[in-house]
PDB file of C-alpha atoms and ligand atoms in Angstrom:
ATOM      1  CA  MET A   1       4.192  22.672   3.920  1.00  0.00           C
ATOM      2  CA  GLY A   2       3.604  21.586   0.344  1.00  0.00           C
ATOM      3  CA  THR A   3       5.756  21.439  -2.687  1.00  0.00           C
ATOM      4  CA  THR A   4       4.501  22.131  -6.164  1.00  0.00           C
ATOM      5  CA  ASN A   5       6.504  21.502  -9.301  1.00  0.00           C
ATOM      6  CA  GLY A   6       9.657  21.253  -7.272  1.00  0.00           C
ATOM      7  CA  THR A   7       9.287  24.740  -5.805  1.00  0.00           C
ATOM      8  CA  THR A   8       8.695  25.042  -2.108  1.00  0.00           C
ATOM      9  CA  THR A   9       5.495  26.770  -1.098  1.00  0.00           C
ATOM     10  CA  PRO A  10       6.207  29.652   1.280  1.00  0.00           C
ATOM     11  CA  GLU A  11       5.007  29.086   4.829  1.00  0.00           C
ATOM     12  CA  ILE A  12       3.141  32.422   4.850  1.00  0.00           C
ATOM     13  CA  ARG A  13       1.296  33.723   1.789  1.00  0.00           C
ATOM     14  CA  VAL A  14      -0.507  37.049   1.829  1.00  0.00           C
ATOM     15  CA  ARG A  15      -2.147  38.390  -1.319  1.00  0.00           C
ATOM     16  CA  GLY A  16      -4.257  41.481  -1.848  1.00  0.00           C
ATOM     17  CA  LEU A  17      -5.088  41.905   1.805  1.00  0.00           C
ATOM     18  CA  ALA A  18      -7.551  44.768   2.304  1.00  0.00           C
ATOM     19  CA  LYS A  19      -9.275  46.030   5.422  1.00  0.00           C
ATOM     20  CA  SER A  20     -11.298  49.127   6.190  1.00  0.00           C
ATOM     21  CA  PHE A  21     -12.687  50.393   9.448  1.00  0.00           C
ATOM     22  CA  GLY A  22     -15.716  52.414   8.361  1.00  0.00           C
ATOM     23  CA  ASP A  23     -14.415  54.656   5.588  1.00  0.00           C
ATOM     24  CA  ASN A  24     -10.824  54.386   6.812  1.00  0.00           C
ATOM     25  CA  ALA A  25      -9.057  52.091   4.322  1.00  0.00           C
ATOM     26  CA  VAL A  26      -6.308  50.748   6.575  1.00  0.00           C
ATOM     27  CA  LEU A  27      -4.889  47.946   4.412  1.00  0.00           C
ATOM     28  CA  ARG A  28      -4.925  48.622   0.693  1.00  0.00           C
ATOM     29  CA  GLY A  29      -3.548  45.519  -0.932  1.00  0.00           C
ATOM     30  CA  VAL A  30      -0.816  43.950   1.166  1.00  0.00           C
ATOM     31  CA  ASP A  31       1.239  41.205  -0.505  1.00  0.00           C
ATOM     32  CA  PHE A  32       4.136  39.221   0.883  1.00  0.00           C
ATOM     33  CA  THR A  33       5.404  35.717   1.470  1.00  0.00           C
ATOM     34  CA  ALA A  34       7.735  34.240   4.045  1.00  0.00           C
ATOM     35  CA  ALA A  35       9.607  30.964   3.825  1.00  0.00           C
ATOM     36  CA  ARG A  36       9.401  28.370   6.561  1.00  0.00           C
ATOM     37  CA  GLY A  37      11.832  28.966   9.400  1.00  0.00           C
ATOM     38  CA  THR A  38      12.445  32.607   8.527  1.00  0.00           C
ATOM     39  CA  SER A  39      11.876  35.803  10.478  1.00  0.00           C
ATOM     40  CA  THR A  40      10.152  38.769   8.913  1.00  0.00           C
ATOM     41  CA  VAL A  41      10.215  42.196  10.515  1.00  0.00           C
ATOM     42  CA  LEU A  42       7.430  44.589   9.722  1.00  0.00           C
ATOM     43  CA  LEU A  43       8.182  48.262  10.165  1.00  0.00           C
ATOM     44  CA  GLY A  44       6.354  51.450   9.441  1.00  0.00           C
ATOM     45  CA  PRO A  45       4.977  54.645  10.892  1.00  0.00           C
ATOM     46  CA  SER A  46       2.257  54.677  13.523  1.00  0.00           C
ATOM     47  CA  GLY A  47      -1.109  54.048  11.903  1.00  0.00           C
ATOM     48  CA  SER A  48       0.375  52.471   8.774  1.00  0.00           C
ATOM     49  CA  GLY A  49      -1.451  49.201   9.518  1.00  0.00           C
ATOM     50  CA  LYS A  50       1.211  46.948  11.088  1.00  0.00           C
ATOM     51  CA  THR A  51      -1.000  45.667  13.875  1.00  0.00           C
ATOM     52  CA  THR A  52      -3.865  45.207  11.443  1.00  0.00           C
ATOM     53  CA  VAL A  53      -1.663  43.057   9.194  1.00  0.00           C
ATOM     54  CA  LEU A  54      -0.680  40.837  12.134  1.00  0.00           C
ATOM     55  CA  ARG A  55      -4.225  40.643  13.460  1.00  0.00           C
ATOM     56  CA  SER A  56      -5.427  39.719   9.978  1.00  0.00           C
ATOM     57  CA  LEU A  57      -2.879  36.885   9.749  1.00  0.00           C
ATOM     58  CA  ALA A  58      -4.176  35.562  13.070  1.00  0.00           C
ATOM     59  CA  VAL A  59      -7.767  36.398  12.057  1.00  0.00           C
ATOM     60  CA  LEU A  60      -8.233  38.413  15.217  1.00  0.00           C
ATOM     61  CA  GLU A  61      -9.480  40.901  12.644  1.00  0.00           C
ATOM     62  CA  ARG A  62     -11.348  39.652   9.603  1.00  0.00           C
ATOM     63  CA  PRO A  63      -9.937  41.100   6.384  1.00  0.00           C
ATOM     64  CA  ASP A  64     -12.439  42.429   3.836  1.00  0.00           C
ATOM     65  CA  GLU A  65     -10.551  40.993   0.897  1.00  0.00           C
ATOM     66  CA  GLY A  66      -7.492  39.000   0.041  1.00  0.00           C
ATOM     67  CA  VAL A  67      -5.874  35.674   0.743  1.00  0.00           C
ATOM     68  CA  VAL A  68      -4.022  34.548   3.847  1.00  0.00           C
ATOM     69  CA  GLY A  69      -2.229  31.222   3.728  1.00  0.00           C
ATOM     70  CA  ILE A  70      -0.240  29.749   6.593  1.00  0.00           C
ATOM     71  CA  GLY A  71       1.170  26.262   6.221  1.00  0.00           C
ATOM     72  CA  ASP A  72      -1.439  24.066   4.585  1.00  0.00           C
ATOM     73  CA  VAL A  73      -4.390  26.304   5.446  1.00  0.00           C
ATOM     74  CA  GLU A  74      -5.412  29.048   3.042  1.00  0.00           C
ATOM     75  CA  VAL A  75      -8.412  31.329   3.263  1.00  0.00           C
ATOM     76  CA  ASP A  76      -9.646  33.672   0.539  1.00  0.00           C
ATOM     77  CA  PHE A  77     -11.563  36.331   2.460  1.00  0.00           C
ATOM     78  CA  SER A  78     -13.041  37.707  -0.753  1.00  0.00           C
ATOM     79  CA  ARG A  79     -15.056  34.520  -1.137  1.00  0.00           C
ATOM     80  CA  LEU A  80     -15.447  33.156   2.340  1.00  0.00           C
ATOM     81  CA  PRO A  81     -18.564  30.968   2.507  1.00  0.00           C
ATOM     82  CA  ASP A  82     -21.358  32.155   4.825  1.00  0.00           C
ATOM     83  CA  GLY A  83     -22.197  30.427   8.053  1.00  0.00           C
ATOM     84  CA  LYS A  84     -20.568  27.361   9.551  1.00  0.00           C
ATOM     85  CA  ALA A  85     -18.348  26.518   6.580  1.00  0.00           C
ATOM     86  CA  GLY A  86     -16.718  29.964   6.655  1.00  0.00           C
ATOM     87  CA  GLN A  87     -16.339  29.841  10.418  1.00  0.00           C
ATOM     88  CA  ARG A  88     -14.595  26.482  10.163  1.00  0.00           C
ATOM     89  CA  GLU A  89     -12.096  27.837   7.634  1.00  0.00           C
ATOM     90  CA  VAL A  90     -11.413  30.846   9.835  1.00  0.00           C
ATOM     91  CA  ALA A  91     -10.932  28.655  12.915  1.00  0.00           C
ATOM     92  CA  ARG A  92      -8.412  26.464  11.072  1.00  0.00           C
ATOM     93  CA  LEU A  93      -6.436  29.481   9.928  1.00  0.00           C
ATOM     94  CA  ARG A  94      -6.584  31.072  13.365  1.00  0.00           C
ATOM     95  CA  ALA A  95      -5.086  27.934  14.902  1.00  0.00           C
ATOM     96  CA  GLN A  96      -2.014  28.272  12.671  1.00  0.00           C
ATOM     97  CA  SER A  97      -0.575  31.234  14.544  1.00  0.00           C
ATOM     98  CA  GLY A  98       0.438  32.185  18.044  1.00  0.00           C
ATOM     99  CA  PHE A  99       0.158  35.865  18.918  1.00  0.00           C
ATOM    100  CA  VAL A 100       2.357  37.799  21.312  1.00  0.00           C
ATOM    101  CA  PHE A 101       0.744  41.106  22.225  1.00  0.00           C
ATOM    102  CA  GLN A 102       2.289  44.448  23.033  1.00  0.00           C
ATOM    103  CA  THR A 103       1.286  43.918  26.645  1.00  0.00           C
ATOM    104  CA  HIS A 104       1.200  40.388  27.864  1.00  0.00           C
ATOM    105  CA  ASN A 105      -2.572  39.800  28.103  1.00  0.00           C
ATOM    106  CA  LEU A 106      -2.184  37.033  30.715  1.00  0.00           C
ATOM    107  CA  PHE A 107      -5.085  35.895  32.886  1.00  0.00           C
ATOM    108  CA  PRO A 108      -4.424  37.818  36.124  1.00  0.00           C
ATOM    109  CA  HIS A 109      -5.987  35.249  38.466  1.00  0.00           C
ATOM    110  CA  ARG A 110      -4.171  32.259  37.028  1.00  0.00           C
ATOM    111  CA  THR A 111      -0.626  31.178  37.763  1.00  0.00           C
ATOM    112  CA  VAL A 112       2.054  31.154  35.107  1.00  0.00           C
ATOM    113  CA  LEU A 113       1.587  27.420  34.522  1.00  0.00           C
ATOM    114  CA  GLU A 114      -2.204  27.734  34.408  1.00  0.00           C
ATOM    115  CA  ASN A 115      -1.878  30.521  31.861  1.00  0.00           C
ATOM    116  CA  LEU A 116       0.205  28.260  29.638  1.00  0.00           C
ATOM    117  CA  ILE A 117      -1.991  25.176  29.792  1.00  0.00           C
ATOM    118  CA  GLU A 118      -5.401  26.859  29.465  1.00  0.00           C
ATOM    119  CA  GLY A 119      -5.418  27.039  25.650  1.00  0.00           C
ATOM    120  CA  PRO A 120      -3.970  23.584  24.931  1.00  0.00           C
ATOM    121  CA  VAL A 121      -6.184  21.834  27.517  1.00  0.00           C
ATOM    122  CA  VAL A 122      -9.456  23.715  27.074  1.00  0.00           C
ATOM    123  CA  ALA A 123      -9.418  24.814  23.440  1.00  0.00           C
ATOM    124  CA  GLN A 124      -7.256  22.067  21.944  1.00  0.00           C
ATOM    125  CA  ARG A 125      -8.473  19.373  24.364  1.00  0.00           C
ATOM    126  CA  ARG A 126      -5.066  17.835  24.743  1.00  0.00           C
ATOM    127  CA  PRO A 127      -4.225  15.619  27.729  1.00  0.00           C
ATOM    128  CA  LYS A 128      -3.344  17.760  30.726  1.00  0.00           C
ATOM    129  CA  GLU A 129      -0.299  15.777  31.848  1.00  0.00           C
ATOM    130  CA  GLU A 130       1.333  16.025  28.465  1.00  0.00           C
ATOM    131  CA  VAL A 131       0.527  19.741  28.218  1.00  0.00           C
ATOM    132  CA  VAL A 132       1.968  20.440  31.670  1.00  0.00           C
ATOM    133  CA  ALA A 133       5.196  18.620  30.802  1.00  0.00           C
ATOM    134  CA  GLU A 134       5.542  20.638  27.604  1.00  0.00           C
ATOM    135  CA  ALA A 135       4.695  23.875  29.397  1.00  0.00           C
ATOM    136  CA  ARG A 136       7.555  23.252  31.830  1.00  0.00           C
ATOM    137  CA  VAL A 137       9.972  22.807  28.944  1.00  0.00           C
ATOM    138  CA  LEU A 138       8.759  26.086  27.450  1.00  0.00           C
ATOM    139  CA  LEU A 139       9.137  27.927  30.765  1.00  0.00           C
ATOM    140  CA  GLU A 140      12.680  26.647  30.985  1.00  0.00           C
ATOM    141  CA  GLN A 141      13.280  27.881  27.459  1.00  0.00           C
ATOM    142  CA  VAL A 142      12.151  31.413  28.310  1.00  0.00           C
ATOM    143  CA  GLY A 143      14.146  31.376  31.552  1.00  0.00           C
ATOM    144  CA  LEU A 144      11.220  31.035  33.958  1.00  0.00           C
ATOM    145  CA  ALA A 145      11.496  27.449  35.138  1.00  0.00           C
ATOM    146  CA  GLN A 146      11.282  28.517  38.788  1.00  0.00           C
ATOM    147  CA  ARG A 147       8.217  30.696  38.433  1.00  0.00           C
ATOM    148  CA  GLU A 148       5.409  28.381  37.351  1.00  0.00           C
ATOM    149  CA  ASP A 149       3.354  29.043  40.497  1.00  0.00           C
ATOM    150  CA  ALA A 150       3.728  32.811  40.384  1.00  0.00           C
ATOM    151  CA  TYR A 151       0.850  35.078  39.425  1.00  0.00           C
ATOM    152  CA  PRO A 152       1.409  37.636  36.664  1.00  0.00           C
ATOM    153  CA  PHE A 153       1.397  40.588  39.095  1.00  0.00           C
ATOM    154  CA  GLN A 154       4.350  39.006  40.922  1.00  0.00           C
ATOM    155  CA  LEU A 155       6.495  39.144  37.784  1.00  0.00           C
ATOM    156  CA  SER A 156       8.406  41.954  36.121  1.00  0.00           C
ATOM    157  CA  GLY A 157       7.175  43.275  32.784  1.00  0.00           C
ATOM    158  CA  GLY A 158       9.931  41.380  30.995  1.00  0.00           C
ATOM    159  CA  GLN A 159       9.021  38.138  32.758  1.00  0.00           C
ATOM    160  CA  GLN A 160       5.349  38.673  31.927  1.00  0.00           C
ATOM    161  CA  GLN A 161       6.221  39.115  28.268  1.00  0.00           C
ATOM    162  CA  ARG A 162       8.298  35.922  28.345  1.00  0.00           C
ATOM    163  CA  VAL A 163       5.320  34.064  29.815  1.00  0.00           C
ATOM    164  CA  GLY A 164       3.236  35.555  27.000  1.00  0.00           C
ATOM    165  CA  ILE A 165       5.700  34.125  24.485  1.00  0.00           C
ATOM    166  CA  ALA A 166       5.681  30.695  26.157  1.00  0.00           C
ATOM    167  CA  ARG A 167       1.886  30.775  26.151  1.00  0.00           C
ATOM    168  CA  ALA A 168       1.821  31.448  22.409  1.00  0.00           C
ATOM    169  CA  LEU A 169       4.243  28.549  21.822  1.00  0.00           C
ATOM    170  CA  ALA A 170       2.225  26.173  24.023  1.00  0.00           C
ATOM    171  CA  LEU A 171      -0.432  26.102  21.308  1.00  0.00           C
ATOM    172  CA  LYS A 172       2.144  24.648  18.891  1.00  0.00           C
ATOM    173  CA  PRO A 173       1.415  27.147  16.154  1.00  0.00           C
ATOM    174  CA  GLU A 174       2.964  27.071  12.690  1.00  0.00           C
ATOM    175  CA  VAL A 175       4.036  30.712  12.997  1.00  0.00           C
ATOM    176  CA  VAL A 176       4.507  33.149  15.858  1.00  0.00           C
ATOM    177  CA  LEU A 177       3.404  36.768  15.447  1.00  0.00           C
ATOM    178  CA  PHE A 178       4.852  39.483  17.665  1.00  0.00           C
ATOM    179  CA  ASP A 179       3.289  42.921  17.891  1.00  0.00           C
ATOM    180  CA  GLU A 180       5.924  45.251  19.347  1.00  0.00           C
ATOM    181  CA  PRO A 181       6.728  42.794  22.134  1.00  0.00           C
ATOM    182  CA  THR A 182       9.091  45.181  23.906  1.00  0.00           C
ATOM    183  CA  SER A 183       7.482  48.577  23.375  1.00  0.00           C
ATOM    184  CA  ALA A 184       5.689  48.616  26.738  1.00  0.00           C
ATOM    185  CA  LEU A 185       8.795  47.609  28.720  1.00  0.00           C
ATOM    186  CA  ASP A 186      11.261  49.594  30.741  1.00  0.00           C
ATOM    187  CA  PRO A 187      14.432  49.921  28.673  1.00  0.00           C
ATOM    188  CA  GLU A 188      16.469  47.596  30.893  1.00  0.00           C
ATOM    189  CA  LEU A 189      13.973  44.764  30.342  1.00  0.00           C
ATOM    190  CA  VAL A 190      13.953  44.943  26.547  1.00  0.00           C
ATOM    191  CA  GLY A 191      17.080  42.826  26.084  1.00  0.00           C
ATOM    192  CA  GLU A 192      15.822  39.746  27.919  1.00  0.00           C
ATOM    193  CA  VAL A 193      12.676  39.613  25.797  1.00  0.00           C
ATOM    194  CA  LEU A 194      14.493  40.222  22.512  1.00  0.00           C
ATOM    195  CA  ALA A 195      16.908  37.428  23.451  1.00  0.00           C
ATOM    196  CA  VAL A 196      13.988  35.004  23.694  1.00  0.00           C
ATOM    197  CA  VAL A 197      12.587  36.162  20.355  1.00  0.00           C
ATOM    198  CA  ARG A 198      16.014  35.748  18.772  1.00  0.00           C
ATOM    199  CA  ASP A 199      16.351  32.226  20.217  1.00  0.00           C
ATOM    200  CA  LEU A 200      13.036  31.249  18.616  1.00  0.00           C
ATOM    201  CA  ALA A 201      14.153  32.595  15.282  1.00  0.00           C
ATOM    202  CA  GLU A 202      17.413  30.662  15.547  1.00  0.00           C
ATOM    203  CA  GLN A 203      15.560  27.499  16.490  1.00  0.00           C
ATOM    204  CA  GLY A 204      13.715  27.684  13.205  1.00  0.00           C
ATOM    205  CA  TRP A 205      10.336  29.044  14.208  1.00  0.00           C
ATOM    206  CA  THR A 206       8.666  31.075  11.485  1.00  0.00           C
ATOM    207  CA  THR A 207       8.084  34.516  12.944  1.00  0.00           C
ATOM    208  CA  VAL A 208       6.662  37.874  11.925  1.00  0.00           C
ATOM    209  CA  ILE A 209       7.769  40.649  14.233  1.00  0.00           C
ATOM    210  CA  VAL A 210       6.544  44.219  14.384  1.00  0.00           C
ATOM    211  CA  THR A 211       9.305  46.136  16.100  1.00  0.00           C
ATOM    212  CA  HIS A 212      11.104  49.433  16.105  1.00  0.00           C
ATOM    213  CA  GLU A 213      14.265  47.768  17.429  1.00  0.00           C
ATOM    214  CA  ILE A 214      16.302  48.297  14.292  1.00  0.00           C
ATOM    215  CA  HIS A 215      19.542  46.746  15.512  1.00  0.00           C
ATOM    216  CA  PHE A 216      17.666  43.653  16.593  1.00  0.00           C
ATOM    217  CA  ALA A 217      15.896  43.528  13.232  1.00  0.00           C
ATOM    218  CA  ARG A 218      19.203  43.749  11.378  1.00  0.00           C
ATOM    219  CA  LYS A 219      20.641  40.825  13.300  1.00  0.00           C
ATOM    220  CA  VAL A 220      17.636  38.533  13.401  1.00  0.00           C
ATOM    221  CA  ALA A 221      15.463  39.151  10.371  1.00  0.00           C
ATOM    222  CA  ASP A 222      15.654  37.329   7.066  1.00  0.00           C
ATOM    223  CA  GLN A 223      13.450  39.905   5.409  1.00  0.00           C
ATOM    224  CA  ALA A 224      12.211  43.362   6.262  1.00  0.00           C
ATOM    225  CA  LEU A 225       8.942  44.871   5.093  1.00  0.00           C
ATOM    226  CA  PHE A 226       8.183  48.567   5.301  1.00  0.00           C
ATOM    227  CA  LEU A 227       4.504  49.421   5.460  1.00  0.00           C
ATOM    228  CA  ASP A 228       3.182  52.866   4.666  1.00  0.00           C
ATOM    229  CA  GLY A 229      -0.433  53.874   4.265  1.00  0.00           C
ATOM    230  CA  GLY A 230      -1.642  50.274   4.199  1.00  0.00           C
ATOM    231  CA  ARG A 231       0.763  49.070   1.506  1.00  0.00           C
ATOM    232  CA  ILE A 232       4.166  47.456   1.614  1.00  0.00           C
ATOM    233  CA  VAL A 233       6.403  49.983  -0.086  1.00  0.00           C
ATOM    234  CA  GLU A 234       9.738  48.254   0.534  1.00  0.00           C
ATOM    235  CA  ALA A 235      10.592  44.590   0.942  1.00  0.00           C
ATOM    236  CA  GLY A 236      13.904  42.809   0.930  1.00  0.00           C
ATOM    237  CA  PRO A 237      16.890  41.721   2.976  1.00  0.00           C
ATOM    238  CA  PRO A 238      17.171  43.801   6.167  1.00  0.00           C
ATOM    239  CA  GLY A 239      20.572  45.073   5.066  1.00  0.00           C
ATOM    240  CA  GLU A 240      18.914  46.744   2.082  1.00  0.00           C
ATOM    241  CA  VAL A 241      15.603  47.883   3.505  1.00  0.00           C
ATOM    242  CA  LEU A 242      17.082  49.144   6.772  1.00  0.00           C
ATOM    243  CA  GLU A 243      20.320  50.562   5.480  1.00  0.00           C
ATOM    244  CA  ALA A 244      19.608  51.694   1.962  1.00  0.00           C
ATOM    245  CA  PRO A 245      15.857  52.162   1.652  1.00  0.00           C
ATOM    246  CA  ARG A 246      14.690  53.243  -1.771  1.00  0.00           C
ATOM    247  CA  THR A 247      11.778  55.412  -0.705  1.00  0.00           C
ATOM    248  CA  GLU A 248      12.121  58.789   0.960  1.00  0.00           C
ATOM    249  CA  ARG A 249       9.335  57.808   3.378  1.00  0.00           C
ATOM    250  CA  ALA A 250      11.322  54.848   4.711  1.00  0.00           C
ATOM    251  CA  ARG A 251      14.526  56.899   4.930  1.00  0.00           C
ATOM    252  CA  GLN A 252      12.717  59.554   6.931  1.00  0.00           C
ATOM    253  CA  PHE A 253      11.142  56.981   9.237  1.00  0.00           C
ATOM    254  CA  LEU A 254      14.415  55.178   9.911  1.00  0.00           C
ATOM    255  CA  ARG A 255      16.242  58.418  10.598  1.00  0.00           C
ATOM    256  CA  ARG A 256      13.624  59.324  13.144  1.00  0.00           C
ATOM    257  CA  ILE A 257      13.647  56.046  15.039  1.00  0.00           C
ATOM    258  CA  LEU A 258      17.437  55.756  15.020  1.00  0.00           C
ATOM    259  CA  ASP A 259      17.782  59.281  16.340  1.00  0.00           C
ATOM    260  CA  PRO A 260      14.560  60.231  18.107  1.00  0.00           C
ATOM    261  CA  GLY A 261      16.092  63.415  19.513  1.00  0.00           C
TER     262      GLY A 261
HETATM  263  N1  ATP B   1     -10.574  48.152  15.687  1.00  0.00           N
HETATM  264  C1  ATP B   1     -10.422  49.299  15.025  1.00  0.00           C
HETATM  265  N2  ATP B   1     -11.459  50.116  14.778  1.00  0.00           N
HETATM  266  C2  ATP B   1     -11.294  51.257  14.090  1.00  0.00           C
HETATM  267  N3  ATP B   1     -10.128  51.688  13.577  1.00  0.00           N
HETATM  268  C3  ATP B   1      -9.062  50.917  13.798  1.00  0.00           C
HETATM  269  C4  ATP B   1      -9.131  49.688  14.524  1.00  0.00           C
HETATM  270  N4  ATP B   1      -7.892  49.132  14.571  1.00  0.00           N
HETATM  271  C5  ATP B   1      -7.084  49.974  13.907  1.00  0.00           C
HETATM  272  N5  ATP B   1      -7.773  51.041  13.430  1.00  0.00           N
HETATM  273  C6  ATP B   1      -7.196  52.142  12.639  1.00  0.00           C
HETATM  274  O1  ATP B   1      -6.433  51.565  11.615  1.00  0.00           O
HETATM  275  C7  ATP B   1      -5.254  52.305  11.358  1.00  0.00           C
HETATM  276  C8  ATP B   1      -4.043  51.405  11.448  1.00  0.00           C
HETATM  277  O2  ATP B   1      -3.946  50.907  12.762  1.00  0.00           O
HETATM  278  P1  ATP B   1      -2.835  49.884  13.199  1.00  0.00           P
HETATM  279  O3  ATP B   1      -3.065  49.670  14.647  1.00  0.00           O
HETATM  280  O4  ATP B   1      -2.849  48.703  12.313  1.00  0.00           O
HETATM  281  O5  ATP B   1      -1.509  50.717  12.944  1.00  0.00           O
HETATM  282  P2  ATP B   1      -0.023  50.417  13.430  1.00  0.00           P
HETATM  283  O6  ATP B   1       0.849  50.528  12.233  1.00  0.00           O
HETATM  284  O7  ATP B   1       0.023  49.161  14.195  1.00  0.00           O
HETATM  285  O8  ATP B   1       0.273  51.662  14.377  1.00  0.00           O
HETATM  286  P3  ATP B   1       1.153  51.765  15.734  1.00  0.00           P
HETATM  287  O9  ATP B   1       2.593  51.855  15.303  1.00  0.00           O
HETATM  288  O10 ATP B   1       0.692  53.034  16.365  1.00  0.00           O
HETATM  289  O11 ATP B   1       0.870  50.550  16.565  1.00  0.00           O
HETATM  290  C9  ATP B   1      -5.273  53.449  12.346  1.00  0.00           C
HETATM  291  O12 ATP B   1      -5.790  54.570  11.682  1.00  0.00           O
HETATM  292  C10 ATP B   1      -6.225  52.977  13.414  1.00  0.00           C
HETATM  293  O13 ATP B   1      -6.858  54.060  14.035  1.00  0.00           O
HETATM  294 MG1   MG B   2       0.456  48.675  16.173  1.00  0.00          MG
END
């Protein structure tokens, strides 16, 4: 987190992000910033590119063009060096974020605790004892202190998602990215997962959350972004973007998700 000329550099910087799959231009110049410790919700119709934005931030997808900066790592994909040097830059940027998927993505044959420590021990080569101690704190935080020896199939969908969140945090990322973390859950399990996401936001984690849970977004988000056709067409405080959107497209979308019938 740097400061330049007395102004604080935003924790997340995205400029001119572009990505095509074949001739399908999915992101067409996405720009936004997010301050450290804030929560950003990203909304938009299906196919508008929300997942692709998140995956680009985490470099699970490599953008064709544009700049992604997270913390003190910044990569300009328009001029990424070939070979090892480029790969190193990408790896550094990738390590800045933790990703929580729509469905939990846990290793099915590993226990909850093993799922949490795999990344820190194997990829980050941190001492196992220390990692285990931290993993237990994280499990407590997501309300699963008693379940460290369980296998994913023995847990409810909501518990699996909470393990997925703890696993993302175990890597000590700068930012946590959530891609519709509750959309695959039975309705009665949504609340327990949103409560964990809200706790993280309140604890000062920097988060970007793709969600259609508008009431949650209103309460938790510091800024809301509305994506349409691969561009951010509205950005601002959630009270404005979610309650008084300027574009007809956003109004239409919000009406539909608030009243699906
Ligand atoms: N790996 C891929 N290969 C080819 N096309 C892809 C790939 N990933 C995404 N797309 C296409 O990119 C577009 C945007 O997809 P994306 O998943 O980012 O949308 P989204 O806003 O997350 O939608 P949803 O709300 O349905 O999750 C879609 O047209 C999709 O088919
Ligand atoms: Mg998506």
